[in-house]
């Protein structure tokens, strides 16, 4: 038996040995897909005799690419691993375009604009077109442009498809945005992929060269591909069809980035001869956690590929379900429970993660952690490379290699201050537009003095001083090491002194440490040829993602959004804010597809847990500056009650006295008698009232028996005392009550019939 299949389970072995033709591996969470990918590459090289030069492996994060390469070093040796091409779609396309973008009439030394650069450029577009940012938010327009690019829709095609005032406005912005990108010799993230597809379409001979080079193609996280990525994969795999994709449609959660779950679901249509292999054995979680995850996902989309997750791990502890009175109580419980687990030695702080749907939910958790003195890390806060001082230094480095980069030019034109105000910059920009040249070329015209400019002598002197600085820094850059370039830049600009002037000695010291860290990063590129150090550094800095900053070695509690948590795992996971309006999010209630993606998001969060899982929600929550009552997430009702338990000694519902009447109204408890109120004619059944947070004993009382059939139907008109009139969307029996989904004028709501007191309204 080959060493590359030893220790693999039967399904993993079939995937590794399926070396020819298209293969779809449907890999459940924690099923060892990275192991399968790396062992298959090793098997291709060492058993099937494939030259690593002919293998291309595509991942979705730099972190995954590094992990793959590290494993391959051990499996096939460093030499073969170096020959193999592996990386993200964006990094690979950037690398390919450096060689071949000249076929599209573009320069190889293009800049890559990150999200902040793109926003700055769109703001300039709005200024150029004399559009008010307040009336036309640049982020919204940029989102429309990005969506169009992901669907390979040009500005002209966008105009044809969107014949509205807003569509016409976006078209104008899209056209100007692309013109400025080209003028700046820059590509944004979307362009890296779009230009690659255009290149292959326009130049079949270039595509044929890549098809001959990469006869074996492996793609990870295939469910997260968008249309452009789908087309790239299809173009590359068309000739040899040795396409191996790994993914899980149950974990498709990036629709907002353009990901299309249909890509993985239609794989067998695109490749009828494909082998389909299911990885269902989970090596990460307990069976109790897997059962909870399966209950959630199986209640949803019926078009999904069916899988049954199982494990040889222990059954494990029941999943804990906690209800807090408000977000502070919820956060307090989470932090108290973490402190308890750490104190008993059951877990380290680094083994705990708090996950949430939106970044704003981290605030009460952070405050509770600070009060308890517990170390934590926030994933998704300000990126290191988004800090002002870092972006300022990088802007200078980008101008060294590409002085036509208008975003970097504008960023440091007056940093440090050299007497060039907004009015001078605006006049320079207008003059460049009149001349029909990039702004840097306008500086050259200013230097020669052959064309009269609208700028006064003082402004001209300051601008020419800036030009001289860029020329000095750019001189012979390809013959100097990256650290030498950076040291020269920091000294020539006087960065440390500038920081002290701007922020004061104490604050400047922290920012200077960030600069020193950037210089330390630059030393990692000194093993490259001198002329490649600066371009490679700038390219990789631009492509760093938030999740790549996660420090797995830090002994600190991780606070992270569910979207960012994909690909990670922890012994203990707390999922907070499991309420309708948060998960599923209020913006996702318009269509069934959006709701199902929210379901998959919860599934992803649940399957990050290895040993302990806590599902938490609050009775009321402060949102948008006001306190509102919450309904627990509809997805929680899909979990069988026997799979859940309440955390010992915690009900979370020890609310202030002023709130008691509202709580008892919601829960159906009479404040004086602590008895469940029975509706007339109903029988009662036993129910256990959970212990309160002060440690009181459980009390057995009586609960009214629930209805045996629904009394509301779809299309029925009803009236609610608070929400007004609405139309019933659906109704079902759940937890001894009738849950009625009603579409009201403002939004859709799910209500329990026993509390909502809905009135039937005649349609006449």
XYZ file of C-alpha atoms in Angstrom:
764
model
C 0.000 0.000 0.000
C 1.284 3.437 -0.922
C 2.390 5.540 2.028
C 0.191 8.327 0.660
C -3.015 6.397 1.358
C -2.000 4.804 4.644
C -4.114 6.061 7.510
C -6.863 7.344 5.223
C -10.447 6.153 5.573
C -12.025 4.388 2.564
C -13.689 7.521 1.162
C -10.514 9.585 1.518
C -8.557 6.807 -0.178
C -10.913 6.766 -3.165
C -10.495 10.526 -3.531
C -6.707 10.330 -3.427
C -6.544 7.477 -5.956
C -9.007 9.100 -8.421
C -6.259 10.596 -10.559
C -7.943 10.910 -13.964
C -10.916 12.964 -15.131
C -13.214 15.272 -13.163
C -13.788 14.475 -9.481
C -16.175 16.157 -7.028
C -15.362 15.573 -3.358
C -18.211 16.632 -1.080
C -16.374 17.154 2.187
C -18.365 17.683 5.368
C -16.835 19.901 8.057
C -13.914 18.362 9.883
C -13.678 15.487 7.401
C -9.994 15.960 6.543
C -10.307 17.663 3.166
C -6.920 19.412 3.434
C -5.322 16.047 4.111
C -7.054 14.613 1.057
C -5.876 17.489 -1.144
C -2.244 17.263 -0.043
C -2.108 13.461 -0.163
C -3.657 13.469 -3.621
C -0.973 15.871 -4.862
C 1.709 13.651 -3.328
C 0.074 10.582 -4.873
C 0.002 12.236 -8.307
C 3.701 13.043 -8.074
C 5.130 9.958 -6.407
C 2.733 7.224 -7.577
C 1.246 8.469 -10.870
C 4.489 10.069 -12.046
C 3.036 13.534 -12.670
C 5.596 16.331 -12.840
C 4.739 18.910 -10.093
C 5.336 21.564 -12.756
C 2.009 20.485 -14.297
C -0.077 20.775 -11.079
C -2.061 23.862 -10.059
C -3.744 23.995 -6.629
C -6.176 26.817 -5.845
C -7.151 27.754 -2.295
C -9.383 30.542 -0.960
C -7.059 32.015 1.645
C -3.327 32.594 1.892
C -3.480 30.742 5.208
C -4.817 27.616 3.474
C -2.159 27.894 0.761
C 0.614 28.113 3.378
C -0.811 25.149 5.270
C -0.951 23.109 2.060
C 2.640 23.958 1.151
C 3.879 23.137 4.674
C 2.262 19.706 4.504
C 3.593 19.088 1.006
C 7.130 19.896 2.137
C 6.895 16.922 4.486
C 5.201 14.652 1.927
C 7.131 15.329 -1.284
C 10.142 17.348 -0.206
C 10.904 21.078 -0.553
C 12.113 20.886 -4.166
C 8.875 19.442 -5.574
C 6.798 21.710 -3.340
C 8.583 24.762 -4.756
C 7.867 23.728 -8.354
C 4.164 23.204 -7.645
C 1.910 26.228 -8.252
C -0.413 26.880 -5.300
C -2.255 29.971 -4.079
C -5.511 31.871 -4.062
C -7.374 32.826 -7.219
C -6.252 36.426 -6.763
C -2.584 35.700 -6.056
C -2.303 33.239 -8.936
C -3.990 35.615 -11.387
C -1.752 38.451 -10.221
C 1.267 36.244 -10.897
C 0.006 35.194 -14.336
C -0.901 38.755 -15.339
C 2.570 40.017 -14.416
C 3.769 37.897 -17.325
C 0.934 38.150 -19.831
C -1.122 41.316 -19.297
C 0.918 42.938 -22.069
C -1.313 40.989 -24.501
C -4.140 43.284 -23.330
C -2.080 46.420 -23.869
C -1.363 46.899 -20.159
C 1.899 47.333 -18.235
C 3.303 44.507 -16.105
C 4.141 46.722 -13.113
C 0.476 47.410 -12.284
C -0.572 48.310 -8.753
C -3.207 46.247 -6.932
C -5.832 48.377 -5.211
C -7.271 47.030 -1.963
C -10.693 47.927 -0.568
C -9.528 51.238 0.927
C -7.798 52.243 -2.317
C -10.926 51.404 -4.307
C -13.053 53.571 -2.026
C -10.651 56.500 -2.363
C -10.724 56.135 -6.132
C -14.524 56.028 -6.235
C -14.631 59.214 -4.146
C -12.450 60.867 -6.759
C -14.853 59.587 -9.429
C -17.744 61.304 -7.660
C -15.772 64.543 -7.434
C -14.845 64.343 -11.105
C -18.498 63.811 -12.037
C -19.641 66.527 -9.588
C -21.837 64.088 -7.623
C -22.633 64.543 -3.925
C -21.245 61.721 -1.729
C -24.123 62.079 0.730
C -26.719 61.509 -1.958
C -24.660 58.860 -3.763
C -22.650 56.834 -1.195
C -19.398 55.656 -2.803
C -19.538 52.259 -1.054
C -22.942 51.528 -2.570
C -21.804 52.464 -6.067
C -18.593 50.485 -5.616
C -20.684 47.483 -4.572
C -22.697 47.726 -7.787
C -19.511 47.940 -9.850
C -17.999 44.943 -8.060
C -21.149 42.864 -8.580
C -21.125 43.750 -12.280
C -17.491 42.699 -12.617
C -18.129 39.402 -10.837
C -20.736 38.656 -13.507
C -18.394 39.849 -16.303
C -20.741 42.756 -17.077
C -18.981 45.678 -18.771
C -20.074 49.319 -18.266
C -21.821 49.212 -21.644
C -23.666 45.994 -20.803
C -24.546 47.371 -17.354
C -26.118 50.421 -19.031
C -28.199 48.170 -21.283
C -29.426 46.054 -18.351
C -30.153 48.947 -15.953
C -32.215 51.607 -17.699
C -33.015 53.622 -14.577
C -31.666 56.871 -13.178
C -29.572 54.974 -10.632
C -28.404 52.555 -13.316
C -27.330 55.453 -15.530
C -25.473 57.045 -12.599
C -23.658 53.784 -11.771
C -22.730 53.373 -15.435
C -21.086 56.808 -15.512
C -19.191 56.059 -12.295
C -18.207 52.585 -13.545
C -16.797 54.014 -16.794
C -14.847 56.776 -15.030
C -13.621 54.341 -12.338
C -12.214 51.983 -14.968
C -10.623 54.880 -16.844
C -8.858 56.044 -13.679
C -7.684 52.517 -12.900
C -6.137 52.275 -16.341
C -4.634 55.765 -16.046
C -3.085 54.709 -12.710
C -1.825 51.434 -14.173
C -3.786 49.661 -11.449
C -6.139 46.708 -11.065
C -8.618 46.216 -8.261
C -9.297 42.777 -6.769
C -12.124 42.043 -9.200
C -9.976 43.052 -12.182
C -7.342 40.454 -11.309
C -9.870 37.759 -12.193
C -11.804 39.590 -14.910
C -8.671 40.501 -16.872
C -7.499 36.892 -16.706
C -10.754 35.658 -18.235
C -10.563 38.420 -20.882
C -6.990 37.435 -21.662
C -7.915 33.778 -22.153
C -10.961 34.679 -24.277
C -9.084 37.145 -26.482
C -5.891 35.126 -26.856
C -6.531 31.379 -27.216
C -2.813 30.789 -27.724
C -2.137 32.135 -24.198
C -4.892 29.933 -22.756
C -3.455 26.905 -24.593
C -0.071 27.576 -22.987
C -1.590 27.540 -19.516
C -3.701 24.446 -20.308
C -0.564 22.602 -21.418
C 1.299 23.759 -18.329
C -1.432 22.809 -15.834
C -2.752 19.404 -16.836
C -3.950 18.699 -13.272
C -6.094 21.283 -11.515
C -7.234 21.126 -7.886
C -9.672 23.647 -6.382
C -10.524 23.902 -2.681
C -13.777 25.419 -1.309
C -15.460 25.138 -4.700
C -18.816 26.130 -3.209
C -17.422 29.643 -2.675
C -16.563 30.331 -6.319
C -18.251 33.212 -8.112
C -18.993 33.340 -11.824
C -15.589 34.685 -12.855
C -13.772 32.028 -10.828
C -16.086 29.363 -12.230
C -15.225 30.463 -15.776
C -11.488 30.540 -15.019
C -11.604 26.970 -13.733
C -13.620 25.849 -16.749
C -11.188 27.531 -19.164
C -8.131 25.915 -17.581
C -9.711 22.441 -17.259
C -11.292 22.358 -20.712
C -8.514 20.531 -22.558
C -7.442 17.776 -20.124
C -10.479 17.700 -17.778
C -8.344 16.499 -14.867
C -10.281 18.735 -12.487
C -10.452 17.816 -8.799
C -12.721 20.063 -6.722
C -13.402 19.854 -3.004
C -16.296 21.632 -1.338
C -19.520 21.446 0.603
C -22.695 23.188 -0.491
C -23.788 23.134 3.165
C -20.960 25.589 3.880
C -21.632 28.105 1.096
C -21.869 31.404 3.025
C -20.328 34.098 0.819
C -23.154 35.096 -1.510
C -22.520 38.741 -0.579
C -19.107 38.371 -2.239
C -20.649 36.896 -5.357
C -20.256 33.201 -4.444
C -22.794 31.027 -6.251
C -23.717 27.714 -4.631
C -25.067 26.569 -8.012
C -21.499 26.098 -9.208
C -20.957 23.082 -6.985
C -24.508 21.806 -7.370
C -24.219 21.765 -11.159
C -20.767 20.163 -11.292
C -22.190 16.850 -12.510
C -24.056 18.692 -15.279
C -20.866 20.466 -16.391
C -18.868 17.240 -16.156
C -21.217 14.263 -16.704
C -18.363 11.767 -16.387
C -17.400 13.068 -12.937
C -16.813 10.806 -9.963
C -18.598 12.014 -6.815
C -17.105 11.061 -3.448
C -18.620 11.927 -0.054
C -16.446 12.565 3.007
C -18.831 12.095 5.922
C -16.576 10.960 8.764
C -15.870 13.893 11.056
C -12.604 14.012 13.009
C -13.279 17.274 14.832
C -16.478 17.289 16.858
C -18.413 15.119 19.263
C -21.478 13.284 17.993
C -23.712 15.547 20.106
C -22.428 18.605 18.241
C -22.775 16.863 14.879
C -26.353 15.800 15.652
C -27.234 19.414 16.398
C -25.608 20.606 13.189
C -27.394 17.939 11.138
C -30.754 18.880 12.649
C -30.248 22.492 11.566
C -29.067 21.799 8.023
C -31.461 18.946 7.244
C -34.461 21.166 7.990
C -33.531 23.468 5.122
C -32.845 23.369 1.394
C -33.856 20.082 -0.223
C -31.664 20.704 -3.296
C -28.488 20.210 -1.290
C -26.257 17.170 -1.578
C -27.269 14.893 1.272
C -24.554 13.855 3.721
C -24.683 12.106 7.064
C -21.945 13.287 9.390
C -20.656 10.733 11.884
C -17.624 10.364 14.087
C -15.663 7.844 16.125
C -15.307 10.540 18.795
C -17.294 10.316 22.001
C -20.966 11.289 22.175
C -19.784 14.216 24.257
C -21.664 16.776 26.296
C -25.108 17.968 25.290
C -25.222 21.302 23.511
C -26.074 24.104 25.954
C -28.909 26.532 25.172
C -28.822 29.805 27.126
C -31.269 32.717 27.186
C -30.051 35.992 28.669
C -32.273 38.868 29.678
C -30.267 41.265 27.491
C -26.918 41.419 25.703
C -25.103 42.299 28.930
C -26.502 39.212 30.664
C -25.609 37.129 27.607
C -22.036 38.480 27.599
C -21.767 38.034 31.353
C -22.752 34.387 31.085
C -20.270 33.744 28.279
C -17.361 35.304 30.153
C -18.327 33.681 33.489
C -18.499 30.291 31.820
C -15.136 30.769 30.100
C -13.577 31.835 33.399
C -15.057 28.749 35.090
C -13.769 26.371 32.415
C -10.307 27.952 32.501
C -10.181 27.870 36.314
C -11.046 24.159 36.388
C -8.383 23.391 33.803
C -10.880 22.084 31.255
C -9.679 24.493 28.568
C -7.137 27.248 27.986
C -8.219 30.779 26.995
C -6.884 30.120 23.486
C -9.259 27.165 23.192
C -12.360 29.367 23.492
C -14.095 31.336 20.745
C -17.063 33.700 20.821
C -18.773 33.938 17.437
C -21.424 36.350 16.217
C -23.216 37.455 13.063
C -22.104 41.111 13.064
C -19.022 42.902 14.396
C -21.166 45.229 16.529
C -22.129 42.289 18.765
C -18.587 42.056 20.134
C -18.914 45.243 22.239
C -20.610 43.810 25.387
C -18.412 40.709 25.220
C -15.260 42.830 25.039
C -16.403 44.916 28.010
C -17.133 41.795 30.066
C -13.734 40.307 29.164
C -11.965 43.514 30.164
C -13.785 43.599 33.502
C -12.649 40.035 34.211
C -9.103 40.755 33.048
C -9.184 38.002 30.418
C -6.929 38.236 27.371
C -8.686 38.187 24.002
C -8.084 38.848 20.319
C -10.555 40.399 17.908
C -10.373 38.981 14.396
C -11.748 41.428 11.868
C -10.857 44.649 13.636
C -8.514 47.095 11.932
C -6.016 45.175 9.832
C -2.337 45.861 10.397
C -2.021 46.933 6.764
C -5.017 49.279 7.108
C -3.349 51.443 9.766
C -2.713 54.964 8.512
C 1.015 55.026 9.124
C 1.436 51.663 7.378
C -0.635 52.680 4.354
C 1.285 55.957 4.099
C 4.657 54.193 3.942
C 3.324 51.585 1.513
C 1.948 54.388 -0.685
C 5.475 55.767 -1.055
C 6.777 52.289 -1.889
C 4.059 51.897 -4.522
C 4.992 55.234 -6.097
C 8.605 54.101 -6.316
C 7.598 51.294 -8.631
C 4.589 52.967 -10.286
C 4.497 56.802 -10.086
C 1.204 56.847 -12.045
C -0.635 55.260 -9.075
C -3.072 58.134 -8.482
C -4.462 56.812 -5.181
C -1.014 56.514 -3.592
C -0.067 59.870 -5.153
C -3.033 61.615 -3.543
C -2.431 59.884 -0.204
C 1.104 61.177 0.355
C 1.095 64.339 -1.759
C 0.901 66.350 1.469
C 2.284 63.769 3.942
C 4.287 64.956 5.629
C 2.864 68.442 5.255
C 4.580 70.393 2.507
C 2.058 73.188 1.954
C -0.055 71.394 -0.657
C -3.672 71.861 0.384
C -6.887 70.421 -1.013
C -7.351 73.423 -3.309
C -3.902 72.968 -4.868
C -4.490 69.248 -5.346
C -7.908 69.910 -6.925
C -6.376 72.466 -9.316
C -3.661 69.983 -10.270
C -6.280 67.285 -10.900
C -8.391 69.638 -13.042
C -5.336 70.677 -15.043
C -4.375 67.024 -15.625
C -7.931 66.334 -16.882
C -7.729 69.318 -19.250
C -4.430 68.035 -20.611
C -5.806 64.504 -20.824
C -2.839 63.015 -18.944
C -2.327 61.204 -15.612
C -1.699 63.503 -12.684
C 1.949 62.438 -12.385
C 2.499 63.326 -16.029
C 0.996 66.722 -15.268
C 3.762 67.165 -12.680
C 6.311 66.452 -15.401
C 4.703 69.127 -17.574
C 4.879 71.485 -14.611
C 8.577 70.669 -14.263
C 9.379 71.431 -17.918
C 7.348 74.646 -17.877
C 6.494 74.321 -21.555
C 2.741 74.553 -20.903
C 1.191 77.333 -18.847
C -0.390 76.027 -15.632
C -3.105 77.532 -13.414
C -0.938 77.008 -10.297
C 0.776 79.877 -8.492
C 4.519 79.968 -7.813
C 4.245 78.763 -4.196
C 2.116 75.745 -5.105
C 4.343 74.953 -8.075
C 7.436 74.966 -5.859
C 5.828 72.591 -3.345
C 4.637 70.205 -6.060
C 8.030 70.127 -7.740
C 9.608 69.370 -4.350
C 7.346 66.340 -4.070
C 8.266 65.263 -7.609
C 11.971 65.518 -6.756
C 11.438 63.329 -3.679
C 9.692 60.596 -5.697
C 12.402 60.743 -8.362
C 15.090 60.430 -5.683
C 13.402 57.443 -4.016
C 12.718 55.753 -7.367
C 16.286 56.028 -8.636
C 17.723 52.551 -9.291
C 15.116 50.905 -7.036
C 15.501 47.563 -8.834
C 19.170 47.448 -7.833
C 18.574 48.005 -4.110
C 17.228 45.543 -1.547
C 13.793 46.085 -0.093
C 15.133 46.867 3.392
C 17.579 49.399 1.916
C 14.724 51.059 0.032
C 12.616 51.175 3.173
C 15.407 52.556 5.349
C 16.106 55.267 2.781
C 12.416 56.142 2.614
C 11.948 56.319 6.396
C 15.021 58.519 6.784
C 14.382 60.759 3.778
C 10.734 61.404 4.697
C 11.542 61.608 8.417
C 8.690 59.314 9.329
C 9.451 59.016 13.044
C 9.695 62.784 13.503
C 6.488 63.290 11.522
C 4.631 60.824 13.740
C 5.827 62.628 16.881
C 4.680 65.972 15.474
C 1.268 64.603 14.539
C 0.470 62.393 17.547
C 2.798 63.309 20.403
C 5.653 61.215 21.765
C 3.624 58.488 23.500
C 1.138 57.761 20.693
C 3.875 58.103 18.083
C 5.904 55.380 19.791
C 3.177 52.790 19.183
C 2.809 53.842 15.548
C 6.564 53.728 15.084
C 6.572 50.150 16.422
C 4.098 49.337 13.657
C 6.533 50.816 11.121
C 9.339 48.718 12.607
C 7.141 45.639 12.276
C 6.590 46.507 8.606
C 10.352 46.722 8.145
C 10.701 43.309 9.803
C 8.219 41.891 7.298
C 10.345 43.299 4.474
C 13.315 41.162 5.532
C 11.339 38.034 4.607
C 11.750 38.971 0.920
C 15.538 39.332 0.875
C 15.984 35.791 -0.473
C 14.362 36.872 -3.762
C 16.225 38.482 -6.652
C 16.729 42.170 -5.857
C 14.476 43.419 -8.665
C 11.638 41.108 -7.492
C 11.640 42.049 -3.789
C 9.600 45.262 -3.890
C 6.989 44.079 -6.460
C 6.450 40.772 -4.618
C 6.168 42.496 -1.251
C 3.598 45.010 -2.538
C 1.584 42.283 -4.264
C 1.396 40.057 -1.196
C 0.605 42.940 1.151
C -2.331 43.917 -1.079
C -3.715 40.381 -1.012
C -3.556 39.747 2.747
C -7.010 38.872 4.155
C -8.399 39.360 7.670
C -8.488 35.639 8.440
C -4.769 35.427 7.626
C -4.134 37.552 10.726
C -5.652 35.021 13.118
C -3.008 34.004 15.654
C -3.595 30.349 16.496
C -0.717 30.395 18.990
C -2.083 33.246 21.106
C -3.343 32.059 24.500
C -6.290 34.429 24.265
C -10.030 34.125 23.760
C -10.972 34.657 20.113
C -13.864 36.972 19.237
C -14.802 36.551 15.604
C -17.682 36.815 13.150
C -19.182 33.629 11.759
C -18.044 34.482 8.242
C -14.453 34.885 9.389
C -14.542 31.715 11.493
C -14.863 29.423 8.497
C -11.811 27.173 8.320
C -11.076 27.493 12.050
C -11.912 25.213 14.983
C -11.878 25.496 18.777
C -12.475 23.143 21.715
C -15.153 25.491 23.084
C -17.456 27.709 21.010
C -20.085 30.222 22.113
C -22.526 31.340 19.420
C -24.264 34.511 20.610
C -27.152 36.601 19.307
C -29.148 33.671 17.918
C -32.243 35.769 17.331
C -34.431 36.535 14.362
C -33.101 39.764 12.914
C -29.516 38.807 13.746
C -29.371 35.179 12.610
C -31.106 35.061 10.248
C -30.194 38.696 9.679
C -33.003 41.144 8.967
C -31.478 41.907 5.548
C -31.728 38.222 4.638
C -35.465 37.719 5.105
C -36.544 38.744 1.605
C -35.946 35.452 -0.186
C -35.754 31.771 0.643
C -32.207 31.585 -0.802
C -30.988 34.274 1.592
C -32.585 32.591 4.588
C -31.010 29.276 3.612
C -27.588 30.908 3.437
C -28.146 32.197 6.975
C -29.000 28.615 7.984
C -25.730 27.442 6.445
C -23.900 30.187 8.341
C -25.208 28.829 11.644
C -24.235 25.318 10.524
C -20.690 26.533 9.869
C -20.545 28.118 13.327
C -21.779 24.985 15.086
C -19.254 22.775 13.322
C -16.323 24.934 14.478
C -16.737 23.382 17.968
C -14.800 20.301 18.990
C -15.964 19.504 22.520
C -18.352 22.091 23.929
C -20.964 24.222 22.198
C -23.126 26.977 23.691
C -26.044 28.499 21.775
C -27.001 31.870 23.276
C -29.669 34.497 22.681
C -31.200 37.416 24.558
C -34.767 38.295 25.486
C -34.140 41.968 24.654
C -31.288 43.712 22.867
C -30.111 47.275 22.289
C -30.013 47.959 18.548
C -29.685 51.267 16.699
C -29.842 53.151 19.983
C -33.050 51.595 21.325
C -33.960 48.493 23.245
C -36.149 45.961 21.445
C -37.597 42.605 22.426
C -36.208 39.658 20.528
C -37.510 36.369 19.228
C -35.056 33.533 19.337
C -33.806 32.349 15.965
C -36.244 30.280 13.946
C -33.398 27.846 13.313
C -33.304 26.843 16.988
C -36.771 25.332 16.677
C -35.329 22.794 14.225
C -33.140 21.240 16.939
C -34.855 18.369 18.794
C -35.320 19.299 22.430
C -33.515 16.190 23.667
C -30.262 17.431 22.067
C -30.189 20.595 24.192
C -29.614 21.315 27.847
C -29.547 24.414 29.986
C -26.168 25.426 31.451
C -26.069 24.388 35.110
C -27.146 27.159 37.434
C -27.948 29.640 34.670
C -31.285 30.681 33.293
C -30.097 34.172 32.436
C -33.549 35.551 33.096
C -33.038 37.220 36.444
C -34.341 40.514 35.136
C -34.801 43.853 36.907
C -38.074 44.167 38.801
C -39.363 46.809 36.414
C -39.115 44.308 33.588
C -40.837 41.396 35.333
C -44.321 41.981 33.965
C -43.052 42.032 30.378
C -41.118 38.831 30.967
C -44.037 37.037 32.528
C -46.328 38.197 29.737
C -43.940 36.728 27.189
C -43.297 33.479 28.999
C -46.888 32.913 30.033
C -46.098 32.840 33.786
C -48.343 34.499 36.366
C -46.129 36.695 38.548
C -47.848 35.900 41.855
C -48.491 32.175 41.499
C -45.599 31.116 39.234
C -48.175 29.012 37.370
C -48.477 28.711 33.598
C -51.750 30.350 32.510
C -54.028 27.911 30.734
C -56.386 29.085 28.031
C -60.060 28.175 28.560
C -60.800 24.557 27.771
C -57.152 23.485 27.678
C -55.661 20.618 29.600
C -52.381 21.083 31.446
C -49.165 19.099 31.272
C -46.065 19.122 33.528
C -43.196 21.467 32.738
C -39.923 22.176 34.520
C -39.180 25.841 35.203
C -35.382 26.309 34.945
C -33.325 27.404 37.912
C -32.638 31.129 38.166
C -29.143 32.590 38.212
C -29.144 32.906 41.983
C -29.202 29.132 42.239
C -32.848 28.553 43.173
C -34.258 25.038 42.859
C -36.268 23.869 39.881
C -40.027 23.944 40.427
C -42.467 21.548 38.780
C -45.750 23.121 37.723
C -48.366 22.721 35.023
C -48.350 23.819 31.359
C -51.348 23.972 29.057
C -51.341 21.276 26.389
C -50.604 22.720 22.947
C -52.976 22.756 19.973
C -53.239 19.659 17.793
C -53.774 21.493 14.489
C -53.057 24.933 13.035
C -55.795 27.570 13.158
C -54.230 30.051 10.698
C -53.514 29.484 7.024
C -51.424 31.115 4.282
C -53.099 34.136 2.684
C -55.298 34.872 5.673
C -55.548 38.550 6.693
C -54.882 39.222 10.385
C -54.416 42.188 12.718
C -51.889 42.589 15.540
C -52.343 45.215 18.266
C -48.836 46.635 17.690
C -47.788 45.702 14.182
C -51.082 46.407 12.436
C -52.611 44.373 9.621
C -50.731 41.673 7.765
C -51.045 38.531 5.702
C -50.226 35.048 6.994
C -47.299 33.510 5.095
C -47.290 30.143 6.864
C -48.237 28.450 10.094
C -46.974 25.349 11.874
C -47.112 23.574 15.225
C -43.937 23.937 17.264
C -43.074 23.376 20.919
C -46.681 23.008 22.025
C -47.819 26.178 20.290
C -48.712 27.477 16.846
C -46.023 29.547 15.150
C -47.501 31.974 12.623
C -45.341 33.805 10.071
C -47.016 37.076 9.090
C -45.988 39.644 6.494
C -46.639 43.107 7.981
C -46.122 46.387 6.078
C -42.644 46.954 7.569
C -41.314 43.375 7.571
C -42.099 39.715 8.057
C -42.472 38.449 11.637
C -42.831 35.074 13.309
C -45.281 35.029 16.215
C -46.564 32.472 18.714
C -50.344 32.360 18.485
C -50.799 31.950 22.237
C -49.134 35.335 22.901
C -49.729 37.341 19.728
C -53.553 37.453 20.010
C -53.986 37.809 16.285
C -57.408 38.895 15.039
C -58.771 37.483 11.808
C -59.670 40.285 9.390
C -62.264 40.064 6.667
C -60.784 40.770 3.207
C -63.917 42.713 2.266
